CSV table of C-alpha atoms in Angstrom, one decimal:
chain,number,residue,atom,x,y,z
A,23,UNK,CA,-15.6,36.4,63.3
A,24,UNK,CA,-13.1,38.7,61.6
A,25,UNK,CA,-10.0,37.5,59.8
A,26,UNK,CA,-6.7,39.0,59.5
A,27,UNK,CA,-5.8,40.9,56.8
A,28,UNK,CA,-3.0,39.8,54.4
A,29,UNK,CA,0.3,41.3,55.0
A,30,UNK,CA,1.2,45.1,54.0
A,31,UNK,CA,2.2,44.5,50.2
A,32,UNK,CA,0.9,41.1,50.2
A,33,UNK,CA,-1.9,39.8,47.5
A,34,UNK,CA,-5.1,37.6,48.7
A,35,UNK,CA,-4.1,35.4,45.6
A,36,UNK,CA,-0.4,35.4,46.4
A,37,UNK,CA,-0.3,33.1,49.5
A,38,UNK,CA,1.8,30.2,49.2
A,39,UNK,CA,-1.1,27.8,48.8
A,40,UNK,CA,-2.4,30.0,45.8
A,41,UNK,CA,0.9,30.0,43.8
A,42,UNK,CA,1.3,25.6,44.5
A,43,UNK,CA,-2.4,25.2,42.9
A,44,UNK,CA,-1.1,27.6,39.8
A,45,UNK,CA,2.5,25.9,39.4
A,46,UNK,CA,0.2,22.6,39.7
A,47,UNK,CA,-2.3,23.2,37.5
A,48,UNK,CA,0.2,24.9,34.7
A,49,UNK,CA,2.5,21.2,35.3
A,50,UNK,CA,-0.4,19.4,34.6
A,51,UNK,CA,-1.6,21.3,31.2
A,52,UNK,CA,1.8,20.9,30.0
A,53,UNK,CA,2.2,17.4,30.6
A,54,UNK,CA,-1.3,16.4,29.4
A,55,UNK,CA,-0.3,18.9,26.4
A,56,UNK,CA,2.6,16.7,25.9
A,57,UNK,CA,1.3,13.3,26.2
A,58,UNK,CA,-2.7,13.4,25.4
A,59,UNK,CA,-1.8,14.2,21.9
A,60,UNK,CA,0.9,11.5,20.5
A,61,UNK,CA,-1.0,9.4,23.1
A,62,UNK,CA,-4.3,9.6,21.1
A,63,UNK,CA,-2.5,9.9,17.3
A,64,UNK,CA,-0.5,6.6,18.1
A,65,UNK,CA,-4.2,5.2,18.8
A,66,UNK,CA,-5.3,6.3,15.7
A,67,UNK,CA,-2.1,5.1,13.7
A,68,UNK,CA,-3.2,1.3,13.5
A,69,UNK,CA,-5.5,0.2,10.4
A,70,UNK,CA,-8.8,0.1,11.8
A,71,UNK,CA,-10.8,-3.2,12.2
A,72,UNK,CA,-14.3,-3.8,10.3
A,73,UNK,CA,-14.0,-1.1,7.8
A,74,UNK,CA,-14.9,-1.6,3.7
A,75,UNK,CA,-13.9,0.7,1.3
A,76,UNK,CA,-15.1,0.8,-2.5
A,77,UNK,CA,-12.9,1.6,-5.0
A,78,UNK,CA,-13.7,2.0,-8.8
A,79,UNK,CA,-11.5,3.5,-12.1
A,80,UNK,CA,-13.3,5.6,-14.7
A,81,UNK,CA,-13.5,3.8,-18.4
A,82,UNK,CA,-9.9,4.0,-19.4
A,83,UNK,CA,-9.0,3.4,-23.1
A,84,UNK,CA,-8.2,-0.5,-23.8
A,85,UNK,CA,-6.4,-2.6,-26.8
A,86,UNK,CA,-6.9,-6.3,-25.8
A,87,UNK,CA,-8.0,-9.9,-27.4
A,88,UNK,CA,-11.7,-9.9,-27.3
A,89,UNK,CA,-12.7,-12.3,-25.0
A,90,UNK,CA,-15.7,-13.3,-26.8
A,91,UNK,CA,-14.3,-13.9,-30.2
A,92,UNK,CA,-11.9,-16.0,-28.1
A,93,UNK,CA,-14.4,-18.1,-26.5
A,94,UNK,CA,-16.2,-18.1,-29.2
A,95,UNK,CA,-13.9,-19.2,-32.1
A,96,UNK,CA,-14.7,-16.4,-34.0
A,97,UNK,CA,-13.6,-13.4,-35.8
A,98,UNK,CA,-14.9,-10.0,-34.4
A,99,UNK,CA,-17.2,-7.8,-35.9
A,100,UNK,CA,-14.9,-4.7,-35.6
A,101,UNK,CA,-12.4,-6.7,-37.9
A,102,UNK,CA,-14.3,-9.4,-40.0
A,103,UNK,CA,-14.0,-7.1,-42.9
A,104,UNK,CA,-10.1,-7.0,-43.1
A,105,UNK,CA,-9.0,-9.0,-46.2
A,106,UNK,CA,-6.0,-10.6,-43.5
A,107,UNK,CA,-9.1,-11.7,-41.4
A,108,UNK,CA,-11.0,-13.6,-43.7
A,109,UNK,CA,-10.2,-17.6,-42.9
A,110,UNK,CA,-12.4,-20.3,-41.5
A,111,UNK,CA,-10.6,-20.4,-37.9
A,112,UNK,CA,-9.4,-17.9,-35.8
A,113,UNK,CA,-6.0,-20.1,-36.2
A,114,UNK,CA,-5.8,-19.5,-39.6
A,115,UNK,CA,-5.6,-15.4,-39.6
A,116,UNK,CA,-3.1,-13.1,-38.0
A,117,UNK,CA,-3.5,-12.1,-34.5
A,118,UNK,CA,-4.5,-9.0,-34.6
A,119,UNK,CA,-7.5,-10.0,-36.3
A,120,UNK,CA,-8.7,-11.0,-32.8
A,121,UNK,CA,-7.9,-7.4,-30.7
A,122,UNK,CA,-10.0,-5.2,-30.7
A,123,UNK,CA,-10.2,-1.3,-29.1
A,124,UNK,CA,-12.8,-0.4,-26.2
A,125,UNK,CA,-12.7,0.7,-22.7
A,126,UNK,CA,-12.1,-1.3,-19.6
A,127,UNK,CA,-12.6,-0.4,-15.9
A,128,UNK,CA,-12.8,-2.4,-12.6
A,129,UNK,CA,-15.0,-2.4,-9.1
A,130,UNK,CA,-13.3,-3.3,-5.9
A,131,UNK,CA,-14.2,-3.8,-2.4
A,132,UNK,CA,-11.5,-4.3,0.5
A,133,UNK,CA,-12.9,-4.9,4.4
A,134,UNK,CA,-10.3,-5.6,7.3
A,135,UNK,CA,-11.7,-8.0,10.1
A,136,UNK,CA,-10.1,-8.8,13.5
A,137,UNK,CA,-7.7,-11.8,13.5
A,138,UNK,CA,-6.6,-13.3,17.1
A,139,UNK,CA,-3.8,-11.1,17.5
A,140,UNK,CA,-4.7,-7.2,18.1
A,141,UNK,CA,-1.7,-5.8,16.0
A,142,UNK,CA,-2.6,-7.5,13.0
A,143,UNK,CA,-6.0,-7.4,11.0
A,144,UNK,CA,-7.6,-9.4,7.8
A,145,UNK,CA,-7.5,-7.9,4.4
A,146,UNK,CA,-9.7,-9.4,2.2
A,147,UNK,CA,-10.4,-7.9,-1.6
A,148,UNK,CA,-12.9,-8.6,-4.2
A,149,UNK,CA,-12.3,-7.2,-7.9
A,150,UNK,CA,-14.1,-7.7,-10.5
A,151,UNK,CA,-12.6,-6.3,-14.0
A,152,UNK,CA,-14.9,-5.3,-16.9
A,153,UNK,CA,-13.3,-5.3,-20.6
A,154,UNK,CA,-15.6,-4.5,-23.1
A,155,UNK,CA,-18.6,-4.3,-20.8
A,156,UNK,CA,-18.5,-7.3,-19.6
A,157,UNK,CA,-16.6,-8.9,-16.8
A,158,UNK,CA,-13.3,-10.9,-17.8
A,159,UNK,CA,-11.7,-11.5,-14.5
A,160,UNK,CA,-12.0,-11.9,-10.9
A,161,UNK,CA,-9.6,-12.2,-8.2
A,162,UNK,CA,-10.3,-12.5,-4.5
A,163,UNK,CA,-7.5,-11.8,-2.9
A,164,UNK,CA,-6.6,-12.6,1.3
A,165,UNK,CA,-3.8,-11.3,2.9
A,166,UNK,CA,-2.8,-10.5,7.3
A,167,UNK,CA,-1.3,-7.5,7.7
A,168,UNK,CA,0.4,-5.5,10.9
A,169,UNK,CA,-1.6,-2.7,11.3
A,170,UNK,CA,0.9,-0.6,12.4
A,171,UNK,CA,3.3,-0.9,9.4
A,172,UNK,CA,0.6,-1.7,6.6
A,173,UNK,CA,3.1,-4.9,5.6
A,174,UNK,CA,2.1,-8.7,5.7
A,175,UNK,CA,3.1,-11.0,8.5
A,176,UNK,CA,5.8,-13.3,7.7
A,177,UNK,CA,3.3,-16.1,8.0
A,178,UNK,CA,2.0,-18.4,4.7
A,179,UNK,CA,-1.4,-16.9,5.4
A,180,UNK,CA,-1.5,-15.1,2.2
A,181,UNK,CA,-3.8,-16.8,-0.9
A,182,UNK,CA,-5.4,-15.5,-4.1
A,183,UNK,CA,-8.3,-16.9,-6.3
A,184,UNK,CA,-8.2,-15.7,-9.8
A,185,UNK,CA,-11.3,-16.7,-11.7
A,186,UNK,CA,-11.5,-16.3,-15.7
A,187,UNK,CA,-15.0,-17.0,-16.7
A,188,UNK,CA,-15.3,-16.9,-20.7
A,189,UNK,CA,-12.1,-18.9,-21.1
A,190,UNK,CA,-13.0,-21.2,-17.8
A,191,UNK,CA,-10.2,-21.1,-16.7
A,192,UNK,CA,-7.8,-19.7,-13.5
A,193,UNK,CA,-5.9,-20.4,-10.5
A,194,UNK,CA,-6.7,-21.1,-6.9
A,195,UNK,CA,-4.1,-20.3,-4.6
A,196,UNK,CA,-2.6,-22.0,-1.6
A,197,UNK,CA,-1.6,-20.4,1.3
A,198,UNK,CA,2.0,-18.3,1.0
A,199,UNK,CA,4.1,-15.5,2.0
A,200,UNK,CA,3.8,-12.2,1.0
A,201,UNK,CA,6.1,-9.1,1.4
A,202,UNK,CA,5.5,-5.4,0.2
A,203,UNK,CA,3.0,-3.1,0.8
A,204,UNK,CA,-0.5,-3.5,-1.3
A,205,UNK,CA,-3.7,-2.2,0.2
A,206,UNK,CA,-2.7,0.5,2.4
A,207,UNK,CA,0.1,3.3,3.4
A,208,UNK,CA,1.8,3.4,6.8
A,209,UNK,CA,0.2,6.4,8.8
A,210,UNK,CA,2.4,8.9,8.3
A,211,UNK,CA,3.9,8.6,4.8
A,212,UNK,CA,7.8,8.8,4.7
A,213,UNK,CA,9.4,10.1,1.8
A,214,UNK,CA,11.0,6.5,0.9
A,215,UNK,CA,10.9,3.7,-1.2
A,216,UNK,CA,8.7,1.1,-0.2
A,217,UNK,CA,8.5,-2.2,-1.0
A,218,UNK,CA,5.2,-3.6,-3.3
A,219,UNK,CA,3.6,-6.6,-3.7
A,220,UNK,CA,2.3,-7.0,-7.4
A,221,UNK,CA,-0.9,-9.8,-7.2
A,222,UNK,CA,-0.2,-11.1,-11.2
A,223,UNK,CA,3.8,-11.6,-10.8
A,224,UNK,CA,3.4,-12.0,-7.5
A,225,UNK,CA,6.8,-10.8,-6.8
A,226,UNK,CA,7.8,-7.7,-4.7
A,227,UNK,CA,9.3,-4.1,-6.5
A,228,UNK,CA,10.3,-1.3,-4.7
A,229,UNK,CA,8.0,1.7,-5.3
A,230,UNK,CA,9.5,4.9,-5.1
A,231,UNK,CA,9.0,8.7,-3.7
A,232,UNK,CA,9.1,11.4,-6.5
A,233,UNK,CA,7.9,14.4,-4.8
A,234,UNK,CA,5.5,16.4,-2.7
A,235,UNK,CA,2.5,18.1,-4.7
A,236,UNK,CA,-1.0,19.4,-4.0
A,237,UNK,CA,-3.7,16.7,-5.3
A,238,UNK,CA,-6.9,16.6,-5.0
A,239,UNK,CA,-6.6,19.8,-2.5
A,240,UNK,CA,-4.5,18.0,-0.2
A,241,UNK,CA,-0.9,17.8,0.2
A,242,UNK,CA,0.4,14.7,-1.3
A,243,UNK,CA,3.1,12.6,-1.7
A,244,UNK,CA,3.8,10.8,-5.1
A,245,UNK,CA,4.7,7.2,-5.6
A,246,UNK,CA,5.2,5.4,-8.7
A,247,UNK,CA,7.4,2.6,-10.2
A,248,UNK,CA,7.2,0.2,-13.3
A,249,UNK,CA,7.9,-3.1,-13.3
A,250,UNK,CA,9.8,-4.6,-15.9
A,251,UNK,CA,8.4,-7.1,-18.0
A,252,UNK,CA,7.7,-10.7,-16.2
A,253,UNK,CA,6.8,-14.0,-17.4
A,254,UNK,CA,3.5,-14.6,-15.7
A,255,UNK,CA,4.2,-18.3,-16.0
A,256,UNK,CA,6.7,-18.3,-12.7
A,257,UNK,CA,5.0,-16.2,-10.3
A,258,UNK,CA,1.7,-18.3,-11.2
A,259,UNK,CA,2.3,-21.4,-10.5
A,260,UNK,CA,-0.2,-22.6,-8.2
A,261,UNK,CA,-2.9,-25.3,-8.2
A,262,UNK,CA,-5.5,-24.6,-10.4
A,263,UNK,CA,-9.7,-24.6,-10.1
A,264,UNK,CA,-11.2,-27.6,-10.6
A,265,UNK,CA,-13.2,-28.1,-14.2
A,266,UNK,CA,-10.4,-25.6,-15.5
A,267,UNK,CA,-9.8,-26.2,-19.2
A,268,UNK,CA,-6.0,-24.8,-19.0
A,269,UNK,CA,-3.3,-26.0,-17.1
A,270,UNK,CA,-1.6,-22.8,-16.9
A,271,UNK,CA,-2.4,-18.8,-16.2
A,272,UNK,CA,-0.1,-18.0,-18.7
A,273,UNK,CA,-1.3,-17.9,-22.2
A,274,UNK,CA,1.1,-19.3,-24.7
A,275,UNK,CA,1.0,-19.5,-28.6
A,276,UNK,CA,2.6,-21.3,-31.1
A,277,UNK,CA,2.2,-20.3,-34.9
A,278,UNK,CA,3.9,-18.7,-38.1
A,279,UNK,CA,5.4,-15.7,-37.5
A,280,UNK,CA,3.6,-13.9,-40.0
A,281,UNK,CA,1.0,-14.3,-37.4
A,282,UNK,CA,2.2,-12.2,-34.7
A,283,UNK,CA,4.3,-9.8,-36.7
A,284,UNK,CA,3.9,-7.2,-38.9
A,285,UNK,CA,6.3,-7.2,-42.5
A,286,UNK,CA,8.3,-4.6,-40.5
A,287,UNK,CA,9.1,-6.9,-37.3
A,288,UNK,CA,9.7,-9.9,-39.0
A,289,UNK,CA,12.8,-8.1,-41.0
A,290,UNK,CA,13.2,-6.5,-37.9
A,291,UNK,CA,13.9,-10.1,-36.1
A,292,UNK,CA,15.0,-11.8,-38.3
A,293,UNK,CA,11.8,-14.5,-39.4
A,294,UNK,CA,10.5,-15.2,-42.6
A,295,UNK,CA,6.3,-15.7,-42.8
A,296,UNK,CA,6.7,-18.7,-42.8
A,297,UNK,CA,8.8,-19.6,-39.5
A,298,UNK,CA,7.0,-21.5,-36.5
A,299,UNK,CA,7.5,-19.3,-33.4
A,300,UNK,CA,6.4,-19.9,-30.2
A,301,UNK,CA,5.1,-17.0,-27.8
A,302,UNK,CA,4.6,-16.5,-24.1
A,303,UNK,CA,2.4,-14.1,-22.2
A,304,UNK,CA,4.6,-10.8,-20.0
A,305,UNK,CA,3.1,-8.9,-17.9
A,306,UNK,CA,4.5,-4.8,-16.9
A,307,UNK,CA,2.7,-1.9,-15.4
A,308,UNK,CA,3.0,1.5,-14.0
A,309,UNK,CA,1.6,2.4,-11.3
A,310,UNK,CA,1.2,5.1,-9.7
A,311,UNK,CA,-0.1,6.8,-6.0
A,312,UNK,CA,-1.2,9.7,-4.3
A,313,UNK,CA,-0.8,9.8,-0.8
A,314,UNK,CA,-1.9,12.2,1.7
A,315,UNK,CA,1.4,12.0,4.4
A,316,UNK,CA,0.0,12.8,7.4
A,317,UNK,CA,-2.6,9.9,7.6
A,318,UNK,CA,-0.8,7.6,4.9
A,319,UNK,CA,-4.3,7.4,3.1
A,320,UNK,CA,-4.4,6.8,-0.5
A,321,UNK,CA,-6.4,9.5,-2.1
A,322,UNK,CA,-6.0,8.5,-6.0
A,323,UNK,CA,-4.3,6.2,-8.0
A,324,UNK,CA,-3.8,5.3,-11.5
A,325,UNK,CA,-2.2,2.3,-13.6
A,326,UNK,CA,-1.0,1.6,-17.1
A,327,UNK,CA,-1.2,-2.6,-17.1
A,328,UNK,CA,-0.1,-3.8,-20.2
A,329,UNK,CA,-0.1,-8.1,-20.9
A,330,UNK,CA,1.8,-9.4,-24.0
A,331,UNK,CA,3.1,-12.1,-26.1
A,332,UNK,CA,6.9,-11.6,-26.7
A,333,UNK,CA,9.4,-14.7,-27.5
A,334,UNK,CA,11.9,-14.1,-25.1
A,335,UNK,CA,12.7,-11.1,-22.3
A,336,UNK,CA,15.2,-9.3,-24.9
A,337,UNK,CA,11.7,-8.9,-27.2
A,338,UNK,CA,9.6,-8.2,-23.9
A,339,UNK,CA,11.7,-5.1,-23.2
A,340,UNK,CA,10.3,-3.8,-26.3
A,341,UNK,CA,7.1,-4.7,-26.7
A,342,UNK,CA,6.2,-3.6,-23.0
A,343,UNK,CA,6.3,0.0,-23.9
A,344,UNK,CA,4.4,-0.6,-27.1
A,345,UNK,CA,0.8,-1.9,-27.2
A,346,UNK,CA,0.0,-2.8,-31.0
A,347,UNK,CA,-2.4,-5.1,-31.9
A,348,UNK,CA,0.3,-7.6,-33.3
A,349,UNK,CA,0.9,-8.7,-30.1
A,350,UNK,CA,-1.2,-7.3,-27.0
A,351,UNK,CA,-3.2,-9.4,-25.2
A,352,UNK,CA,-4.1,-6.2,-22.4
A,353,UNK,CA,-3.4,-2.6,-22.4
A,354,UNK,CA,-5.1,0.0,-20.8
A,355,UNK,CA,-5.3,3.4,-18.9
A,356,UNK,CA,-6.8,3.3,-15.6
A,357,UNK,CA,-7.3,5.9,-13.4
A,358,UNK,CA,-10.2,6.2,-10.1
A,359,UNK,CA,-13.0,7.7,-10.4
A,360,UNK,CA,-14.3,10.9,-9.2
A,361,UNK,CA,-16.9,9.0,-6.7
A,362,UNK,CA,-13.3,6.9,-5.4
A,363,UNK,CA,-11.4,10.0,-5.0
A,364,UNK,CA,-14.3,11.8,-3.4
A,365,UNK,CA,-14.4,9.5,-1.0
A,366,UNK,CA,-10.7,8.7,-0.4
A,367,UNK,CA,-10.5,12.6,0.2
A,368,UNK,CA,-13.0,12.6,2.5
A,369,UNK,CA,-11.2,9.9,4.8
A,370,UNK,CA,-7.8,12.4,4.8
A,371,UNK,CA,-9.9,15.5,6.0
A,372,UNK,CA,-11.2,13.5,8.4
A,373,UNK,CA,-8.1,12.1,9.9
A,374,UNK,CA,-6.2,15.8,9.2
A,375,UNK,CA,-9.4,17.2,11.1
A,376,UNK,CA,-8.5,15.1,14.1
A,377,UNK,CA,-5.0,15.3,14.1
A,378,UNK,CA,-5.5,19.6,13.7
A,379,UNK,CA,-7.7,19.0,16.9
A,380,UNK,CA,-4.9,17.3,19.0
A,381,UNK,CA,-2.2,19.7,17.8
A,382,UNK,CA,-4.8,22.9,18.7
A,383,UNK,CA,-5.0,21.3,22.0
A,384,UNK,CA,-1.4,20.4,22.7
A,385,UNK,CA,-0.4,24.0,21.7
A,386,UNK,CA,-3.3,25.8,23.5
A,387,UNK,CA,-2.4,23.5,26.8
A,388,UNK,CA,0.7,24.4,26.8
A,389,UNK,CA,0.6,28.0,26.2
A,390,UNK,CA,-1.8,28.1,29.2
A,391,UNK,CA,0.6,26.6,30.9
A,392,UNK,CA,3.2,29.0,30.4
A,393,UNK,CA,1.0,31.7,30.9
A,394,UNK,CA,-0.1,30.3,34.4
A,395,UNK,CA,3.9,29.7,34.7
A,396,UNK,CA,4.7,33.4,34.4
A,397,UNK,CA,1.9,34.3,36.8
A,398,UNK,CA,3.3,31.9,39.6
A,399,UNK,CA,6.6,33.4,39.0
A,400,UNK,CA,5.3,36.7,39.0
A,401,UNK,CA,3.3,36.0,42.7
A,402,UNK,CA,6.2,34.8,44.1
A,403,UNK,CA,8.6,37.9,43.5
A,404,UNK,CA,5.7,40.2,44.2
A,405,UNK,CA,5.8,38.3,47.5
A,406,UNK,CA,9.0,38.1,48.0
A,407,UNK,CA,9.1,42.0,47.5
A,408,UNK,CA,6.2,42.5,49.8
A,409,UNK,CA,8.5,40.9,52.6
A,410,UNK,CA,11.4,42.8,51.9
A,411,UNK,CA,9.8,45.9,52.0
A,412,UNK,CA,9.4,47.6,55.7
């Protein structure tokens, strides 16, 4: 059987039917161009559930008490030969006598697990900080987040264990509410302030935006803030392990001032050797983060922590910004390591991989569409010319 043959002027692919399947099919990449895309990144924005991340600094330099001369009772061997050191009990010589210099460093694991709610998740960390080579502290830490916005629910389903082993001594949390960001980001970044939730005061400070930069070969943006000194005494008030020796976190001293100043200070505040003063432990650190915006992962981090014995918040404001060995309980420069970073990198690049793939395919869609567009516009004023002409 023959078939007709198309209209003088007229193309085989230029029938009516032809040019609906082409204006269909270019609707259809644009829309799926349009929608797959944010579709599949809004998927991805939520903290994932059943992951565990390790995270470890390098050695950073350290000035703090040594806690085994502490436990101990006894004078260390990096200052037993100092004339000011040589007494019978370490309550008999100045306090310096018992800080020492050294490194420092911490290990720290943090898994998410589902909770009964899909938009929120389990955070649970584990850190364990070495001073000295050996381990001083340990603080398990549990907090539910929203995994869309990286904060803690408003619940009191926050709690902290904090374990001291040579001085036996610590704090176990009950359950509270938390605000401020800790663990994690918000995928993306903004370039805001955002509030922080510091585990020792356990108070919230804003951190804050200084700028975009390149770091670690990815774009990054750069928070940081530094929180005044605090009293650990308030934000530490919780009830305490059982078999503890002390009935408080904070760590407070009373002695003559000759003690816990230098001939310099005690002209400078007015004290004679011989004065009784009374001390209590601050706490301030700097911290600061690289973030890479697009995913809101972390990809390095550092922090200047620096615990001290002050009288009052007037002498805290100075002393926070100088360690010396008069009065520094804990100072020290910490910073990830290259195995932390590594893999905090690798995370980005894998989420900037995914989200290059969606925005390839949302562009590549829709410029097939509008090629396929043009064409159906094209085939309908060649066939509208094909009618007009006689």
């Amino acid at each position: 059987m023959s078939h007709p043959a198309p209209a003088r002027g007229e193309s085989p692919l230029g029938g009516r039917r032809a040019i609906l399947i082409i204006f269909l099919i270019s609707g259809l990449l644009f829309f799926a161009g349009s929608t797959i895309p944010p579709l599949v990144i809004n998927l991805m924005r939520p903290l994932p559930v059943g992951q565990s991340q390790s995270f470890a600094t390098n050695p950073g330099p350290t000035l703090g008490l040594d806690p085994t001369a502490w436990r101990d009772q006894t004078i260390p061997a990096e200052n037993a030969d100092r004339p000011e050191c040589q007494g019978e009990s370490i309550l008999e010589v100045p306090y310096s006598c018992l800080v020492i210099e050294g490194t420092s460093f911490y290990r720290q694991v943090t898994t998410t697990s589902e909770t009964d709610k899909r938009s929120e998740v389990n955070v649970d960390s584990a850190l364990t900080m070495f001073m000295f080579d050996a381990p001083v502290a340990e603080i398990q830490d549990h907090v539910r987040i929203n995994r869309s916005t990286a904060y803690p629910v408003p619940e009191p389903v926050s709690s902290m264990r904090l374990v001291i082993p040579d001085a036996d001594s610590g704090f176990d949390g009950s359950a509270f509410t938390r605000q401020g960001l800790q663990y994690f980001f918000p995928f993306p970044a903004e370039r805001k302030s955002y509030d922080f939730f510091d585990r020792l005061t356990q108070e919230t400070e804003p951190i804050d935006y200084v700028g975009e930069y390149e770091h670690n070969g990815l774009k990054a943006y750069e928070f940081t803030h530094t929180v005044e000194p605090r009293r650990l005494t308030p934000g530490m008030s919780q009830t305490f392990i059982p078999g503890s020796k002390t009935g408080s976190t904070s760590v407070d001293l009373t002695g003559l001032a000759e003690w816990f100043y230098t001939p310099e200070q005690l002209q400078r505040f007015g004290h004679s050797p011989t004065d009784l003063v009374s001390v209590t432990s601050y706490f301030t650190i700097t911290r600061t983060f690289w973030v890479q915006p697009d995913t809101g992962t972390v990809i390095d981090y550092s922090e200047r922590p620096h615990i001290f014995f002050a009288e009052d918040d007037a002498q805290a404001r100075i002393f926070g910004t100088e360690p010396a060995t008069a009065y520094t309980l804990y100072y020290s420069e910490l910073q990830w390591d290259e195995a932390t970073t590594s893999a905090q990198t690798a995370l980005a690049e894998q989420g900037l991989q995914r989200l290059t793939l969606l925005q390839g395919f949302a562009y590549l869609a829709k410029a097939v569409a509008f090629v396929l567009a043009a064409w159906g516009v094209a085939l309908v004023l060649l066939r509208r010319r094909a009618k007009e002409t006689p």
